XYZ file of C-alpha atoms in Angstrom:
434
model
C 0.000 0.000 0.000
C 1.365 3.431 -0.991
C 2.093 6.225 1.462
C -0.861 8.275 0.120
C -3.214 5.328 0.613
C -1.913 4.884 4.151
C -2.542 8.551 4.953
C -6.078 8.407 3.554
C -6.874 5.189 5.463
C -5.425 6.597 8.681
C -7.387 9.847 8.478
C -10.631 8.112 7.597
C -10.163 5.874 10.656
C -9.601 8.834 13.003
C -13.325 9.566 13.595
C -13.725 6.023 14.961
C -10.729 6.541 17.256
C -12.186 9.868 18.355
C -15.537 8.256 19.191
C -13.692 5.685 21.307
C -11.653 8.393 23.014
C -14.835 10.414 23.580
C -16.372 7.409 25.342
C -13.278 7.130 27.526
C -13.639 10.802 28.492
C -17.152 10.044 29.760
C -15.721 7.177 31.810
C -13.060 9.576 33.095
C -15.733 12.021 34.220
C -17.542 9.249 36.104
C -14.287 8.109 37.766
C -13.436 11.706 38.682
C -16.807 12.121 40.369
C -16.302 8.793 42.172
C -12.889 10.016 43.345
C -14.434 13.119 44.897
C -17.038 11.025 46.715
C -14.379 8.529 47.850
C -12.352 11.397 49.281
C -15.301 12.114 51.573
C -15.702 8.462 52.584
C -12.012 7.785 53.162
C -12.175 9.360 56.634
C -14.253 6.317 57.581
C -13.024 2.718 57.403
C -15.492 1.883 54.617
C -13.687 4.373 52.399
C -10.442 2.341 52.369
C -11.670 -0.640 50.301
C -13.621 1.780 48.112
C -10.421 3.795 47.557
C -8.427 0.671 46.647
C -11.148 -0.407 44.201
C -11.230 3.102 42.717
C -7.438 3.202 42.313
C -7.509 -0.138 40.495
C -10.409 1.031 38.303
C -8.462 4.158 37.370
C -5.454 1.992 36.516
C -7.647 -0.173 34.304
C -8.931 2.981 32.590
C -5.372 4.336 32.243
C -4.166 1.062 30.716
C -7.020 1.293 28.201
C -5.871 4.803 27.383
C -2.300 3.556 26.928
C -3.444 0.887 24.470
C -5.687 3.251 22.503
C -3.159 6.102 22.358
C -0.337 3.671 21.592
C -2.225 2.100 18.683
C -3.237 5.523 17.403
C 0.338 6.871 17.473
C 2.014 3.558 16.656
C 4.075 3.554 19.864
C 4.292 1.375 22.948
C 3.445 3.036 26.277
C 4.622 0.776 29.117
C 2.745 0.765 32.397
C 4.889 2.584 34.999
C 3.466 0.828 38.068
C 5.549 -0.907 40.696
C 4.665 -4.452 41.678
C 2.359 -4.609 44.680
C 2.535 -7.284 47.413
C -0.279 -9.774 46.883
C -1.105 -10.466 50.538
C -0.919 -6.943 51.943
C -3.789 -5.559 54.010
C -6.233 -3.147 52.415
C -4.849 -0.160 54.306
C -1.298 -1.119 53.252
C -2.362 -1.480 49.610
C -4.098 1.904 49.743
C -0.985 3.482 51.264
C 1.274 1.964 48.591
C -1.026 3.183 45.844
C -1.165 6.680 47.301
C 2.622 6.880 47.638
C 3.239 5.803 44.031
C 3.892 8.706 41.679
C 2.219 6.917 38.753
C -1.100 6.988 40.648
C -1.099 10.785 40.780
C -0.058 11.019 37.141
C -3.079 8.858 36.322
C -5.233 11.218 38.390
C -3.804 14.212 36.516
C -4.608 12.624 33.156
C -8.036 11.626 34.476
C -8.851 15.270 35.268
C -7.410 16.492 31.955
C -9.221 13.875 29.880
C -12.547 14.462 31.633
C -12.399 18.170 30.736
C -9.937 19.049 27.976
C -10.249 15.614 26.349
C -14.024 15.978 26.241
C -13.698 19.358 24.474
C -10.967 18.155 22.076
C -12.895 15.124 20.860
C -16.188 17.019 20.812
C -14.650 19.750 18.645
C -13.043 17.214 16.302
C -16.250 15.212 15.903
C -18.274 18.430 15.585
C -16.187 19.719 12.681
C -16.375 16.300 11.024
C -20.152 16.134 11.558
C -20.650 19.643 10.101
C -18.652 18.708 6.992
C -20.577 15.470 6.418
C -24.015 16.787 7.360
C -24.080 19.887 5.167
C -22.597 18.003 2.241
C -25.293 15.330 2.238
C -28.198 17.546 3.389
C -29.318 18.667 -0.094
C -29.427 15.029 -1.185
C -31.380 14.073 1.934
C -34.001 16.790 1.300
C -34.454 15.584 -2.279
C -34.701 11.870 -1.398
C -35.533 11.020 2.230
C -37.367 14.165 3.331
C -38.974 15.181 0.023
C -42.450 14.162 1.269
C -42.283 16.384 4.371
C -44.426 19.526 3.790
C -42.352 21.961 5.873
C -39.057 20.393 7.013
C -37.541 22.256 9.940
C -33.867 22.406 9.130
C -31.138 25.028 9.348
C -33.113 27.565 11.341
C -30.324 30.082 11.995
C -32.712 32.843 13.088
C -31.798 35.262 10.342
C -32.521 32.907 7.464
C -34.039 29.439 6.957
C -32.172 27.126 4.618
C -35.176 24.810 4.314
C -35.145 23.802 0.636
C -32.668 21.790 -1.410
C -31.724 24.856 -3.399
C -31.130 26.944 -0.299
C -29.093 24.223 1.416
C -26.690 24.285 -1.532
C -25.625 27.660 -0.171
C -24.244 25.820 2.891
C -21.992 23.542 0.829
C -19.054 26.031 1.069
C -19.397 25.856 4.854
C -19.238 22.062 4.636
C -16.229 22.203 2.329
C -14.445 24.603 4.690
C -15.146 22.338 7.665
C -14.018 19.333 5.622
C -10.741 21.001 4.642
C -10.111 22.039 8.255
C -10.870 18.507 9.428
C -8.603 16.945 6.820
C -5.756 19.410 7.229
C -5.631 20.005 10.990
C -7.835 17.354 12.588
C -5.153 14.668 12.753
C -2.537 17.129 14.049
C -5.034 18.272 16.692
C -5.693 14.729 17.937
C -2.023 13.739 17.778
C -1.073 16.786 19.860
C -3.540 15.734 22.517
C -2.371 12.104 22.325
C 1.253 13.134 22.836
C 0.153 14.998 25.945
C -1.279 11.701 27.160
C 2.008 9.917 26.439
C 3.837 12.404 28.689
C 1.559 11.663 31.651
C 0.711 7.996 31.110
C 4.206 6.818 30.219
C 6.995 6.272 32.731
C 9.118 9.242 33.717
C 12.756 9.514 32.681
C 13.752 8.671 36.247
C 11.539 5.562 36.223
C 12.953 4.471 32.866
C 16.489 4.980 34.133
C 15.739 3.046 37.315
C 14.226 0.161 35.359
C 17.175 0.188 32.968
C 19.666 0.085 35.831
C 17.724 -2.818 37.344
C 17.795 -4.692 34.031
C 21.519 -4.087 33.621
C 22.183 -5.189 37.193
C 20.206 -8.375 36.606
C 22.002 -8.988 33.319
C 25.355 -8.412 35.023
C 24.513 -10.854 37.815
C 23.399 -13.441 35.275
C 26.595 -12.910 33.287
C 28.714 -13.324 36.420
C 26.835 -16.524 37.276
C 27.282 -17.786 33.725
C 31.005 -16.963 33.806
C 31.399 -18.751 37.137
C 29.563 -21.786 35.754
C 31.832 -21.754 32.686
C 34.933 -21.636 34.902
C 33.631 -24.581 36.925
C 32.940 -26.504 33.715
C 36.437 -25.795 32.399
C 37.963 -26.825 35.720
C 35.899 -30.030 35.729
C 36.822 -30.846 32.130
C 40.501 -30.265 32.809
C 40.439 -32.301 36.020
C 38.413 -35.211 34.699
C 39.822 -35.180 31.167
C 43.201 -33.705 30.289
C 44.661 -33.834 33.801
C 43.722 -37.502 34.260
C 45.169 -38.382 30.849
C 48.397 -36.509 31.568
C 48.716 -38.333 34.898
C 48.255 -41.656 33.070
C 50.814 -40.504 30.496
C 53.332 -39.826 33.277
C 52.787 -43.294 34.731
C 53.197 -44.902 31.300
C 56.474 -43.084 30.654
C 57.692 -44.071 34.151
C 56.973 -47.736 33.363
C 58.794 -47.386 30.021
C 61.785 -45.886 31.828
C 61.829 -48.810 34.255
C 61.686 -51.315 31.379
C 64.636 -49.616 29.695
C 66.646 -49.986 32.894
C 65.779 -53.679 32.892
C 67.068 -53.943 29.313
C 63.613 -54.727 27.860
C 63.518 -52.237 24.940
C 60.718 -53.887 22.951
C 58.214 -53.641 25.821
C 59.415 -50.106 26.557
C 58.850 -49.153 22.906
C 55.260 -50.392 23.177
C 54.630 -48.218 26.231
C 56.238 -45.197 24.496
C 53.927 -45.719 21.502
C 50.952 -45.875 23.870
C 52.156 -42.681 25.571
C 52.451 -40.977 22.182
C 48.845 -41.864 21.336
C 47.706 -40.637 24.750
C 49.540 -37.366 24.161
C 47.754 -36.916 20.813
C 44.391 -37.588 22.463
C 45.175 -35.034 25.169
C 46.040 -32.417 22.547
C 42.777 -33.045 20.705
C 40.822 -32.791 23.949
C 42.576 -29.521 24.892
C 41.857 -28.113 21.428
C 38.157 -28.901 21.868
C 38.220 -27.280 25.286
C 39.928 -24.149 23.941
C 37.484 -24.034 21.049
C 34.657 -23.962 23.583
C 36.267 -20.968 25.315
C 37.008 -18.963 22.160
C 37.107 -20.711 18.783
C 40.297 -19.991 16.829
C 38.252 -19.631 13.633
C 36.401 -16.743 15.256
C 39.651 -14.890 15.859
C 41.056 -15.765 12.420
C 38.029 -15.293 10.143
C 35.571 -13.251 12.191
C 31.903 -13.993 12.832
C 31.038 -14.645 9.182
C 33.758 -17.256 8.715
C 33.027 -18.830 12.101
C 29.342 -19.245 11.201
C 30.277 -20.797 7.861
C 32.585 -23.253 9.664
C 29.823 -23.995 12.176
C 27.419 -24.732 9.321
C 29.877 -27.168 7.725
C 30.312 -29.076 11.006
C 26.575 -29.226 11.781
C 24.815 -32.577 11.234
C 21.883 -30.828 9.466
C 22.095 -28.892 6.186
C 22.657 -25.285 7.317
C 22.746 -22.386 4.844
C 24.278 -19.104 5.980
C 23.242 -15.814 4.357
C 25.912 -13.306 5.348
C 25.030 -9.613 5.053
C 27.261 -8.467 7.866
C 30.017 -6.704 5.990
C 31.869 -5.026 8.862
C 34.176 -6.364 11.530
C 32.576 -6.390 14.985
C 34.167 -6.092 18.437
C 35.488 -9.430 19.673
C 33.106 -9.716 22.695
C 30.070 -9.150 20.466
C 31.320 -11.673 17.914
C 31.815 -14.249 20.649
C 28.337 -13.606 22.077
C 26.717 -13.879 18.634
C 28.708 -17.025 17.790
C 27.900 -18.935 20.977
C 24.262 -17.809 20.929
C 23.860 -19.104 17.366
C 25.680 -22.306 18.284
C 23.317 -22.915 21.206
C 20.252 -22.302 19.015
C 21.550 -24.762 16.403
C 22.252 -27.317 19.126
C 18.694 -26.895 20.403
C 17.366 -27.445 16.876
C 19.393 -30.637 16.550
C 18.075 -32.027 19.844
C 14.399 -31.070 19.736
C 13.183 -29.616 16.423
C 13.240 -32.660 14.135
C 14.189 -30.327 11.285
C 15.589 -31.245 7.880
C 17.180 -27.914 7.017
C 18.176 -24.683 8.743
C 18.848 -21.169 7.479
C 20.912 -18.528 9.274
C 20.633 -14.909 8.093
C 23.034 -12.313 9.529
C 22.526 -8.597 8.868
C 23.911 -5.349 10.264
C 21.632 -2.327 9.873
C 21.050 0.765 11.955
C 23.664 -0.160 14.532
C 22.036 -3.553 15.198
C 23.365 -6.994 14.352
C 20.395 -9.243 13.617
C 20.738 -13.028 13.464
C 17.702 -14.971 12.252
C 17.725 -18.753 12.560
C 14.856 -20.554 10.817
C 14.135 -24.272 10.664
C 11.384 -26.440 9.188
C 10.962 -28.555 12.308
C 7.928 -29.482 14.389
C 7.773 -26.163 16.280
C 6.425 -25.771 19.785
C 9.705 -24.453 21.190
C 9.560 -22.322 24.340
C 11.959 -20.413 26.545
C 12.083 -22.454 29.752
C 13.936 -21.048 32.794
C 17.264 -22.809 33.025
C 16.997 -24.214 29.485
C 19.265 -23.653 26.526
C 17.197 -20.886 24.941
C 16.938 -19.129 28.291
C 20.721 -19.185 28.473
C 20.873 -17.617 25.016
C 18.507 -14.847 26.104
C 20.606 -14.193 29.215
C 23.826 -14.137 27.188
C 22.353 -11.561 24.807
C 20.897 -9.488 27.659
C 24.414 -8.924 28.977
C 25.099 -6.977 25.756
C 21.720 -5.200 25.758
C 20.499 -7.627 23.112
C 17.087 -9.168 22.534
C 15.830 -12.680 21.880
C 12.528 -13.332 20.095
C 11.046 -16.772 19.464
C 8.237 -17.601 17.036
C 7.519 -21.317 17.146
C 3.885 -22.357 16.541
C 2.919 -26.004 16.908
C 3.765 -27.798 13.690
C 6.453 -25.288 12.790
C 8.289 -23.601 11.320
C 10.393 -21.993 14.026
C 12.108 -18.620 13.725
C 14.556 -17.260 16.288
C 15.576 -13.599 15.989
C 18.530 -12.335 18.004
C 19.699 -8.719 17.980
C 22.817 -7.117 19.404
C 23.692 -3.410 19.399
C 27.021 -3.024 17.649
C 29.391 -0.474 16.175
C 32.110 -0.675 13.582
C 35.562 -1.314 14.960
C 37.123 1.129 12.535
C 34.667 3.872 13.377
C 35.126 3.309 17.087
C 38.889 3.403 16.746
C 38.672 6.630 14.729
C 36.454 8.202 17.380
C 38.886 7.140 20.091
C 41.810 8.666 18.200
C 39.939 11.894 17.729
C 39.030 11.969 21.405
C 42.608 11.315 22.469
C 43.842 13.964 19.996
C 41.683 16.565 21.658
């Protein structure tokens, strides 16, 4: 659909939105009146449960406003409320609600919407109604009301436009109202909606607090993941390479003893066994190092590492590389291991026959899409592999989205904020030069 068609569709849909918003202003007026009455009752005990119920009703109304305004503007307005204890007493719940800043912002928008919102939507719908009514009125007098002997219409006091011919004189008024509605009506409603976003959305301080909390949680999860990785590496070294090296030392000691006893053939057999053990230990250490940071990732970057991963995967994996730029090493490692975990999850559970990996870098975001034709039904389970991927990405302010309906297909979309290494280095040089 073209941009012009989108604008026409959007503006023709605005009267319906305005009717809905007008209905919400009537609800706001009723809630505002209930708030005044509750303020009188709150001095008595019976007013406390009424106040809690009213606060929750206002929140329900405010959430409806957030959805309507968000859909109208095409934005997401998150609810700024703090989590309330579930088993608190009524007086404690009322106190928590009163102390929360978002409650008073809801009250402010309630008062504004019950008064200014009523006038804004009434004016918008009035101009629209004038444009439509006086455009179709001549046709109505000729068709629907042509049998009426003396139709009472358009009695302005100074002149009666009561015939089809006379009502044609009001068409310029309708056209003027229509032009005003088309030209400024949407801007008028959007201005009022943006005012609602300022009051209904979280404050900058609340956003910053939530962001700090998310980063703290991501940091704690990253620290836990790093500690778990260190324990795994220690366990693998102790149970694998260290045990083999200890056995290798014993084998060489036995070979040395055989040589002292002048039994070279048996000693040669033990030396050959020790050589094979040494080769096995090297292979095991290489696998362990590859799990820490794959050499191919350092040598060929993320694109080459994903291609190598696709070649080693038991399923047919096609990689569409649209990355282009070199990324910082920590981001490349996070993207590599996240993709590897998703592919491992597909191998274990999806029952897929083919997989596609698409890597793009646009607008400062690295996007990795992994699609398979498996049975679907995948979910992010706490403590599971996909949950670990989400936590790994969260440490870099990344996102993890899963679309896996029953029966498939499954699509995993991972994003990571990134910057070009060259650009970052240039910026650093400029900063140091200053």
